[in-house]
């Protein structure tokens, strides 16, 4: 038995290597992992929100129906983003960034408060839009375009730092002004990540990180509820009925799930005990219903997205594609790591959705569009466009032969 396994291992490794050598490997990895995360997310939003929706709207499907609408819009946006020529995409970046900033500013005047964050705009039909979610993609694309145009000069720190840090930092500051520290944290991490990708020397990088740290400490220190959550992070049991309540019940959900889980729909915590069960803490419901195995599947899918994004960035010859793929990968991974760490009790609870899985129309829409852009980037890998064209031609011949 052992000898058989030993003989099979090299064959499996060799098969995996040949698969990854295919021109469309990155394209298919991004497409497949995105589809699986989206499908799992819709199923789990339905399960995690059914009781909350029934109590508040009289319809167990009310929340997942809203999520499904944004999923359809997001898939349409992803298809468009995957097919738009990259030169045309680059021409739309500045208007997109300007429109996003304008909408963020509008929230200070006509915004809607949700859980203390004034970062929503009311839409017809009872829907709401969160402009700060779109800022993530807008900032990624703007930085990628900036660095691609300055590729020859990025050996000089001045060209790496300006005007990237002032402008991207100003967008993050606007988000902080909305009291949305979670989204701002992702934007700050994105700034640092893009500086690292551009090759900023350690001395200047240390200064940027120190500056961001000071800003974050200031905004945490000036908000009593954030201070309470930070102090309670190491010992949630010290305040189990207030600051530690959400973290404790999230861990209870994970503990009850064990390895196999209690079964889809069988969560107890979603019956009102776990706050934000279908949004920020949906991973806890996944752990309870699908167990450690289901949680591990989520982690693997995000790891596949990270691998594919890094692979695209490292294999492409187009500087814009390199920075875009790196930026989207940094954004998705940072957000996923923060959310997962928060649910597992490894990070303080700051309120941030799990990409493609948590309920949230704006987050889902912009993340799907970003994955469409990443798929578009994957087409620039050597041989990818020829392989796609050959595949389309083969399918067309197959359809023609069946009709004949």
Short mmCIF file of C-alpha atoms in Angstrom, two decimals:
data_model
loop_
_atom_site.label_atom_id
_atom_site.label_comp_id
_atom_site.label_asym_id
_atom_site.label_seq_id
_atom_site.Cartn_x
_atom_site.Cartn_y
_atom_site.Cartn_z
CA UNK A 1 0.00 0.00 0.00
CA UNK A 2 2.83 2.34 0.91
CA UNK A 3 4.77 1.44 -2.24
CA UNK A 4 1.71 2.19 -4.36
CA UNK A 5 1.28 5.57 -2.72
CA UNK A 6 4.95 6.35 -3.24
CA UNK A 7 4.66 5.50 -6.93
CA UNK A 8 1.53 7.61 -7.33
CA UNK A 9 2.94 10.73 -5.66
CA UNK A 10 5.45 11.63 -8.43
CA UNK A 11 2.78 10.99 -11.06
CA UNK A 12 0.36 13.35 -9.30
CA UNK A 13 3.03 16.02 -8.98
CA UNK A 14 3.94 15.65 -12.64
CA UNK A 15 0.28 15.88 -13.69
CA UNK A 16 -0.15 19.03 -11.61
CA UNK A 17 2.98 20.54 -13.13
CA UNK A 18 1.75 19.85 -16.68
CA UNK A 19 -1.65 21.32 -15.84
CA UNK A 20 -0.09 24.52 -14.53
CA UNK A 21 2.05 24.81 -17.64
CA UNK A 22 -1.06 25.19 -19.78
CA UNK A 23 -1.55 28.75 -21.13
CA UNK A 24 -5.04 29.02 -19.58
CA UNK A 25 -4.15 27.64 -16.14
CA UNK A 26 -4.37 31.01 -14.34
CA UNK A 27 -7.50 31.95 -16.27
CA UNK A 28 -9.24 28.74 -15.25
CA UNK A 29 -8.05 28.91 -11.64
CA UNK A 30 -9.46 32.42 -11.17
CA UNK A 31 -12.71 31.57 -12.96
CA UNK A 32 -13.22 28.29 -11.11
CA UNK A 33 -12.37 29.52 -7.60
CA UNK A 34 -14.52 32.65 -8.06
CA UNK A 35 -17.51 30.60 -9.21
CA UNK A 36 -17.15 28.19 -6.28
CA UNK A 37 -16.80 30.97 -3.70
CA UNK A 38 -19.81 32.79 -5.15
CA UNK A 39 -21.94 29.65 -5.17
CA UNK A 40 -20.95 28.73 -1.62
CA UNK A 41 -21.56 32.32 -0.53
CA UNK A 42 -25.12 32.40 -1.89
CA UNK A 43 -25.94 29.08 -0.21
CA UNK A 44 -24.52 30.21 3.12
CA UNK A 45 -26.16 33.65 2.98
CA UNK A 46 -29.49 31.86 2.54
CA UNK A 47 -28.78 29.56 5.47
CA UNK A 48 -27.29 32.18 7.80
CA UNK A 49 -29.89 34.88 7.10
CA UNK A 50 -33.11 32.85 6.90
CA UNK A 51 -34.15 33.30 10.54
CA UNK A 52 -33.14 36.98 10.65
CA UNK A 53 -35.01 37.65 7.39
CA UNK A 54 -38.13 35.84 8.59
CA UNK A 55 -38.21 37.84 11.82
CA UNK A 56 -37.54 41.22 10.23
CA UNK A 57 -39.15 40.92 6.79
CA UNK A 58 -41.60 38.04 7.13
CA UNK A 59 -39.80 36.17 4.35
CA UNK A 60 -36.90 33.77 4.88
CA UNK A 61 -35.61 34.51 1.37
CA UNK A 62 -35.68 38.32 1.60
CA UNK A 63 -31.94 38.79 2.19
CA UNK A 64 -30.66 36.14 -0.20
CA UNK A 65 -32.93 37.56 -2.92
CA UNK A 66 -31.17 40.92 -2.55
CA UNK A 67 -27.80 39.21 -2.61
CA UNK A 68 -28.81 37.30 -5.73
CA UNK A 69 -29.69 40.54 -7.53
CA UNK A 70 -26.22 41.96 -6.84
CA UNK A 71 -24.67 38.61 -7.79
CA UNK A 72 -26.33 38.75 -11.20
CA UNK A 73 -25.22 42.37 -11.67
CA UNK A 74 -21.74 41.41 -10.51
CA UNK A 75 -21.49 38.51 -12.94
CA UNK A 76 -22.57 40.81 -15.78
CA UNK A 77 -19.95 43.34 -14.64
CA UNK A 78 -17.33 40.61 -14.38
CA UNK A 79 -18.03 39.42 -17.92
CA UNK A 80 -17.76 42.99 -19.20
CA UNK A 81 -14.54 43.57 -17.22
CA UNK A 82 -13.02 40.34 -18.54
CA UNK A 83 -13.64 41.32 -22.15
CA UNK A 84 -12.96 45.06 -22.25
CA UNK A 85 -9.67 45.88 -24.02
CA UNK A 86 -7.08 46.92 -21.45
CA UNK A 87 -6.25 50.23 -23.20
CA UNK A 88 -9.94 51.18 -22.97
CA UNK A 89 -10.03 50.11 -19.33
CA UNK A 90 -7.10 52.40 -18.57
CA UNK A 91 -8.95 55.36 -20.10
CA UNK A 92 -11.85 54.78 -17.69
CA UNK A 93 -9.73 54.65 -14.54
CA UNK A 94 -9.55 58.35 -13.70
CA UNK A 95 -13.29 58.98 -14.26
CA UNK A 96 -14.02 55.91 -12.14
CA UNK A 97 -11.81 57.15 -9.30
CA UNK A 98 -13.32 60.66 -9.50
CA UNK A 99 -16.88 59.27 -9.46
CA UNK A 100 -16.06 57.03 -6.49
CA UNK A 101 -14.57 59.92 -4.48
CA UNK A 102 -17.59 62.07 -5.33
CA UNK A 103 -19.96 59.41 -4.03
CA UNK A 104 -17.89 59.00 -0.84
CA UNK A 105 -18.05 62.76 -0.26
CA UNK A 106 -21.81 62.64 -0.88
CA UNK A 107 -22.23 60.24 2.06
CA UNK A 108 -21.17 63.05 4.43
CA UNK A 109 -24.22 65.04 3.34
CA UNK A 110 -26.90 62.56 2.29
CA UNK A 111 -25.48 59.32 3.67
CA UNK A 112 -27.32 56.70 5.70
CA UNK A 113 -26.04 55.50 9.07
CA UNK A 114 -25.66 51.72 9.43
CA UNK A 115 -24.25 50.43 12.74
CA UNK A 116 -22.62 53.81 13.38
CA UNK A 117 -20.93 54.02 9.97
CA UNK A 118 -22.14 56.81 7.68
CA UNK A 119 -20.96 55.20 4.48
CA UNK A 120 -24.15 54.29 2.64
CA UNK A 121 -26.27 55.99 -0.01
CA UNK A 122 -29.97 55.16 -0.31
CA UNK A 123 -31.15 53.71 -3.65
CA UNK A 124 -34.68 53.13 -4.99
CA UNK A 125 -36.39 49.92 -3.92
CA UNK A 126 -34.89 49.93 -0.44
CA UNK A 127 -31.37 49.12 -1.68
CA UNK A 128 -28.24 50.87 -0.46
CA UNK A 129 -24.85 51.55 -2.06
CA UNK A 130 -21.53 51.64 -0.22
CA UNK A 131 -19.14 53.81 -2.28
CA UNK A 132 -16.13 52.94 -0.12
CA UNK A 133 -16.25 49.38 -1.49
CA UNK A 134 -15.73 50.73 -5.00
CA UNK A 135 -12.77 52.76 -3.73
CA UNK A 136 -10.77 49.52 -3.39
CA UNK A 137 -10.96 48.71 -7.08
CA UNK A 138 -10.61 52.35 -8.12
CA UNK A 139 -7.43 52.78 -6.06
CA UNK A 140 -5.94 49.50 -7.35
CA UNK A 141 -6.50 50.45 -10.99
CA UNK A 142 -5.31 54.04 -10.53
CA UNK A 143 -2.08 52.95 -8.83
CA UNK A 144 -1.50 50.25 -11.47
CA UNK A 145 -1.94 52.78 -14.28
CA UNK A 146 0.31 55.30 -12.52
CA UNK A 147 3.12 52.83 -11.92
CA UNK A 148 2.85 51.38 -15.43
CA UNK A 149 3.36 54.85 -16.91
CA UNK A 150 6.28 55.45 -14.54
CA UNK A 151 7.86 52.04 -14.91
CA UNK A 152 11.24 53.45 -16.00
CA UNK A 153 11.46 55.79 -13.00
CA UNK A 154 10.36 53.52 -10.14
CA UNK A 155 13.97 53.06 -9.06
CA UNK A 156 13.66 56.56 -7.57
CA UNK A 157 11.59 56.57 -4.34
CA UNK A 158 10.12 60.00 -5.12
CA UNK A 159 8.35 58.61 -8.18
CA UNK A 160 7.03 55.65 -6.19
CA UNK A 161 5.66 57.74 -3.33
CA UNK A 162 4.17 60.72 -5.15
CA UNK A 163 1.43 61.31 -5.98
CA UNK A 164 0.39 57.77 -5.03
CA UNK A 165 0.59 58.04 -1.25
CA UNK A 166 -1.06 61.50 -0.95
CA UNK A 167 -3.98 60.65 -3.26
CA UNK A 168 -4.58 57.06 -2.14
CA UNK A 169 -4.09 58.17 1.46
CA UNK A 170 -6.68 60.93 0.99
CA UNK A 171 -9.21 58.39 -0.28
CA UNK A 172 -8.52 56.19 2.75
CA UNK A 173 -8.86 59.25 5.02
CA UNK A 174 -12.30 59.97 3.55
CA UNK A 175 -13.32 56.40 4.36
CA UNK A 176 -12.01 56.81 7.92
CA UNK A 177 -14.13 59.95 8.14
CA UNK A 178 -17.15 57.74 7.48
CA UNK A 179 -16.16 55.77 10.62
CA UNK A 180 -15.50 52.71 8.43
CA UNK A 181 -12.16 51.65 9.86
CA UNK A 182 -12.38 48.14 8.37
CA UNK A 183 -12.48 49.33 4.76
CA UNK A 184 -9.87 51.98 5.53
CA UNK A 185 -7.58 49.30 6.94
CA UNK A 186 -7.83 47.36 3.67
CA UNK A 187 -7.00 50.54 1.71
CA UNK A 188 -3.99 51.26 3.92
CA UNK A 189 -2.77 47.67 3.52
CA UNK A 190 -3.26 48.02 -0.23
CA UNK A 191 -1.10 51.16 -0.27
CA UNK A 192 1.69 49.40 1.60
CA UNK A 193 1.41 46.31 -0.60
CA UNK A 194 1.62 48.30 -3.83
CA UNK A 195 4.64 50.21 -2.54
CA UNK A 196 6.32 46.88 -1.83
CA UNK A 197 5.46 45.56 -5.31
CA UNK A 198 6.90 48.75 -6.84
CA UNK A 199 10.16 48.15 -4.95
CA UNK A 200 10.15 51.02 -2.45
CA UNK A 201 13.34 50.82 -0.30
CA UNK A 202 13.01 49.64 3.30
CA UNK A 203 13.80 53.05 4.82
CA UNK A 204 10.95 54.84 3.06
CA UNK A 205 8.65 51.84 3.53
CA UNK A 206 9.25 51.95 7.28
CA UNK A 207 8.28 55.62 7.33
CA UNK A 208 5.02 54.96 5.47
CA UNK A 209 4.09 52.05 7.74
CA UNK A 210 4.87 54.11 10.84
CA UNK A 211 2.69 56.96 9.57
CA UNK A 212 -0.23 54.64 8.85
CA UNK A 213 0.18 53.02 12.26
CA UNK A 214 -0.03 56.41 13.98
CA UNK A 215 -3.18 57.30 12.02
CA UNK A 216 -4.85 54.00 12.91
CA UNK A 217 -3.94 54.30 16.59
CA UNK A 218 -5.39 57.82 16.65
CA UNK A 219 -8.72 56.78 15.17
CA UNK A 220 -8.97 53.73 17.41
CA UNK A 221 -8.13 55.77 20.51
CA UNK A 222 -10.79 58.39 19.70
CA UNK A 223 -13.59 55.79 19.45
CA UNK A 224 -14.52 54.19 22.82
CA UNK A 225 -16.18 51.15 21.22
CA UNK A 226 -13.02 50.42 19.19
CA UNK A 227 -10.87 50.72 22.32
CA UNK A 228 -13.19 48.32 24.14
CA UNK A 229 -12.98 45.77 21.32
CA UNK A 230 -9.21 46.05 21.15
CA UNK A 231 -8.77 45.63 24.90
CA UNK A 232 -11.27 42.78 24.93
CA UNK A 233 -9.57 41.00 22.03
CA UNK A 234 -7.10 39.03 24.16
CA UNK A 235 -9.75 38.01 26.71
CA UNK A 236 -13.33 38.12 25.36
CA UNK A 237 -14.56 36.45 28.54
CA UNK A 238 -13.76 39.61 30.51
CA UNK A 239 -16.85 41.24 29.00
CA UNK A 240 -18.98 38.37 27.66
CA UNK A 241 -22.23 40.36 27.44
CA UNK A 242 -20.90 43.34 25.49
CA UNK A 243 -17.52 43.75 23.77
CA UNK A 244 -16.73 40.03 23.81
CA UNK A 245 -20.22 38.77 22.94
CA UNK A 246 -19.77 38.42 19.19
CA UNK A 247 -16.32 36.83 19.40
CA UNK A 248 -17.45 34.31 22.03
CA UNK A 249 -20.49 33.17 20.07
CA UNK A 250 -18.45 32.94 16.89
CA UNK A 251 -16.07 30.55 18.63
CA UNK A 252 -19.02 28.61 20.04
CA UNK A 253 -20.32 28.11 16.51
CA UNK A 254 -16.96 26.84 15.28
CA UNK A 255 -16.59 24.53 18.30
CA UNK A 256 -20.05 23.03 17.83
CA UNK A 257 -19.37 22.30 14.16
CA UNK A 258 -16.46 19.98 14.85
CA UNK A 259 -14.94 18.34 11.78
CA UNK A 260 -18.04 17.45 9.76
CA UNK A 261 -20.44 20.16 10.96
CA UNK A 262 -24.03 19.85 12.14
CA UNK A 263 -25.41 19.96 8.60
CA UNK A 264 -26.50 22.72 6.24
CA UNK A 265 -29.23 24.79 7.91
CA UNK A 266 -28.58 23.33 11.36
CA UNK A 267 -26.81 26.29 12.98
CA UNK A 268 -28.06 27.40 16.38
CA UNK A 269 -26.08 30.62 16.52
CA UNK A 270 -27.93 32.11 13.54
CA UNK A 271 -31.15 32.13 15.59
CA UNK A 272 -30.23 35.55 16.94
CA UNK A 273 -27.37 34.65 19.27
CA UNK A 274 -24.56 35.56 16.86
CA UNK A 275 -24.68 39.19 15.63
CA UNK A 276 -24.00 39.73 11.90
CA UNK A 277 -24.20 35.99 11.24
CA UNK A 278 -24.81 36.48 7.51
CA UNK A 279 -22.31 39.32 7.05
CA UNK A 280 -19.05 39.67 8.98
CA UNK A 281 -19.35 36.36 10.86
CA UNK A 282 -20.63 34.11 8.10
CA UNK A 283 -17.49 31.97 8.40
CA UNK A 284 -18.62 31.00 11.91
CA UNK A 285 -21.90 29.68 10.47
CA UNK A 286 -19.94 27.83 7.78
CA UNK A 287 -17.80 26.27 10.51
CA UNK A 288 -20.87 25.27 12.52
CA UNK A 289 -22.88 23.82 9.63
CA UNK A 290 -20.13 22.47 7.37
CA UNK A 291 -17.49 21.91 10.03
CA UNK A 292 -13.73 22.17 9.81
CA UNK A 293 -13.90 20.52 6.40
CA UNK A 294 -16.12 23.28 4.98
CA UNK A 295 -13.95 25.98 6.53
CA UNK A 296 -10.86 24.35 5.04
CA UNK A 297 -12.48 24.38 1.58
CA UNK A 298 -12.99 28.15 1.91
CA UNK A 299 -9.35 28.62 2.90
CA UNK A 300 -8.17 26.49 -0.04
CA UNK A 301 -10.28 28.46 -2.52
CA UNK A 302 -8.81 31.75 -1.30
CA UNK A 303 -5.34 30.22 -1.49
CA UNK A 304 -6.06 29.30 -5.13
CA UNK A 305 -7.08 32.90 -5.86
CA UNK A 306 -3.86 34.13 -4.25
CA UNK A 307 -1.74 31.63 -6.21
CA UNK A 308 -3.41 32.54 -9.50
CA UNK A 309 -3.07 36.28 -8.87
CA UNK A 310 0.62 36.01 -8.03
CA UNK A 311 1.16 33.76 -11.04
CA UNK A 312 -0.47 36.27 -13.38
CA UNK A 313 1.55 39.15 -11.94
CA UNK A 314 4.82 37.25 -12.27
CA UNK A 315 4.27 35.82 -15.78
CA UNK A 316 2.89 38.82 -17.65
CA UNK A 317 5.07 41.20 -19.65
CA UNK A 318 2.63 44.12 -19.32
CA UNK A 319 3.48 46.42 -16.36
CA UNK A 320 -0.16 47.56 -16.00
CA UNK A 321 -1.32 43.95 -15.78
CA UNK A 322 1.42 43.15 -13.26
CA UNK A 323 0.40 45.92 -10.87
CA UNK A 324 -3.31 45.34 -11.40
CA UNK A 325 -3.09 41.61 -10.69
CA UNK A 326 -0.87 42.22 -7.66
CA UNK A 327 -3.18 44.93 -6.32
CA UNK A 328 -6.38 42.89 -6.66
CA UNK A 329 -4.68 39.90 -5.06
CA UNK A 330 -3.42 41.98 -2.14
CA UNK A 331 -6.86 43.51 -1.60
CA UNK A 332 -8.78 40.21 -1.66
CA UNK A 333 -6.25 38.37 0.48
CA UNK A 334 -5.88 41.11 3.08
CA UNK A 335 -9.65 41.38 3.44
CA UNK A 336 -10.05 37.61 3.64
CA UNK A 337 -7.25 37.23 6.20
CA UNK A 338 -8.67 40.00 8.40
CA UNK A 339 -12.16 38.49 8.33
CA UNK A 340 -10.97 34.93 8.93
CA UNK A 341 -8.60 36.06 11.70
CA UNK A 342 -11.42 38.04 13.30
CA UNK A 343 -13.79 35.04 13.34
CA UNK A 344 -11.07 32.69 14.63
CA UNK A 345 -10.24 35.10 17.47
CA UNK A 346 -6.79 35.86 16.09
CA UNK A 347 -7.60 39.53 15.34
CA UNK A 348 -9.90 42.11 16.93
CA UNK A 349 -13.47 42.34 15.65
CA UNK A 350 -13.54 45.34 13.30
CA UNK A 351 -16.41 44.53 10.95
CA UNK A 352 -15.31 43.54 7.46
CA UNK A 353 -17.00 41.11 5.02
CA UNK A 354 -15.51 37.89 3.68
CA UNK A 355 -15.07 38.49 -0.07
CA UNK A 356 -17.60 36.76 -2.35
CA UNK A 357 -19.23 34.98 0.60
CA UNK A 358 -20.60 37.51 3.13
CA UNK A 359 -23.87 39.30 2.52
CA UNK A 360 -23.36 42.79 1.11
CA UNK A 361 -24.41 43.93 -2.33
CA UNK A 362 -21.77 46.60 -2.88
CA UNK A 363 -18.95 44.35 -1.70
CA UNK A 364 -20.11 41.43 -3.85
CA UNK A 365 -20.63 43.58 -6.93
CA UNK A 366 -17.24 45.27 -6.88
CA UNK A 367 -15.40 42.06 -5.94
CA UNK A 368 -16.91 40.20 -8.89
CA UNK A 369 -15.95 43.03 -11.23
CA UNK A 370 -12.42 42.91 -9.81
CA UNK A 371 -12.25 39.16 -10.47
CA UNK A 372 -13.38 39.88 -14.02
CA UNK A 373 -10.48 42.31 -14.37
CA UNK A 374 -8.14 39.61 -12.99
CA UNK A 375 -9.47 37.15 -15.59
CA UNK A 376 -8.78 39.80 -18.24
CA UNK A 377 -5.25 40.08 -16.90
CA UNK A 378 -4.84 36.31 -17.13
CA UNK A 379 -5.40 36.53 -20.89
CA UNK A 380 -2.10 38.39 -21.26
CA UNK A 381 -0.08 35.34 -20.20
CA UNK A 382 1.96 33.74 -23.01
CA UNK A 383 -0.28 31.71 -25.32
CA UNK A 384 -3.50 32.43 -23.40
CA UNK A 385 -5.32 34.36 -26.13
CA UNK A 386 -4.39 31.77 -28.77
CA UNK A 387 -5.67 28.99 -26.52
CA UNK A 388 -8.94 30.84 -25.93
CA UNK A 389 -9.38 31.44 -29.65
CA UNK A 390 -8.64 27.78 -30.40
CA UNK A 391 -11.16 26.69 -27.79
CA UNK A 392 -13.88 28.94 -29.24
CA UNK A 393 -13.15 27.67 -32.76
CA UNK A 394 -13.33 24.06 -31.57
CA UNK A 395 -16.69 24.63 -29.85
CA UNK A 396 -18.02 26.38 -32.97
CA UNK A 397 -17.00 23.40 -35.12
CA UNK A 398 -18.66 21.05 -32.63
CA UNK A 399 -21.93 22.97 -32.78
CA UNK A 400 -21.79 23.09 -36.58
CA UNK A 401 -21.20 19.34 -36.82
CA UNK A 402 -24.15 18.60 -34.49
CA UNK A 403 -26.44 20.79 -36.57
CA UNK A 404 -25.21 19.08 -39.70
#
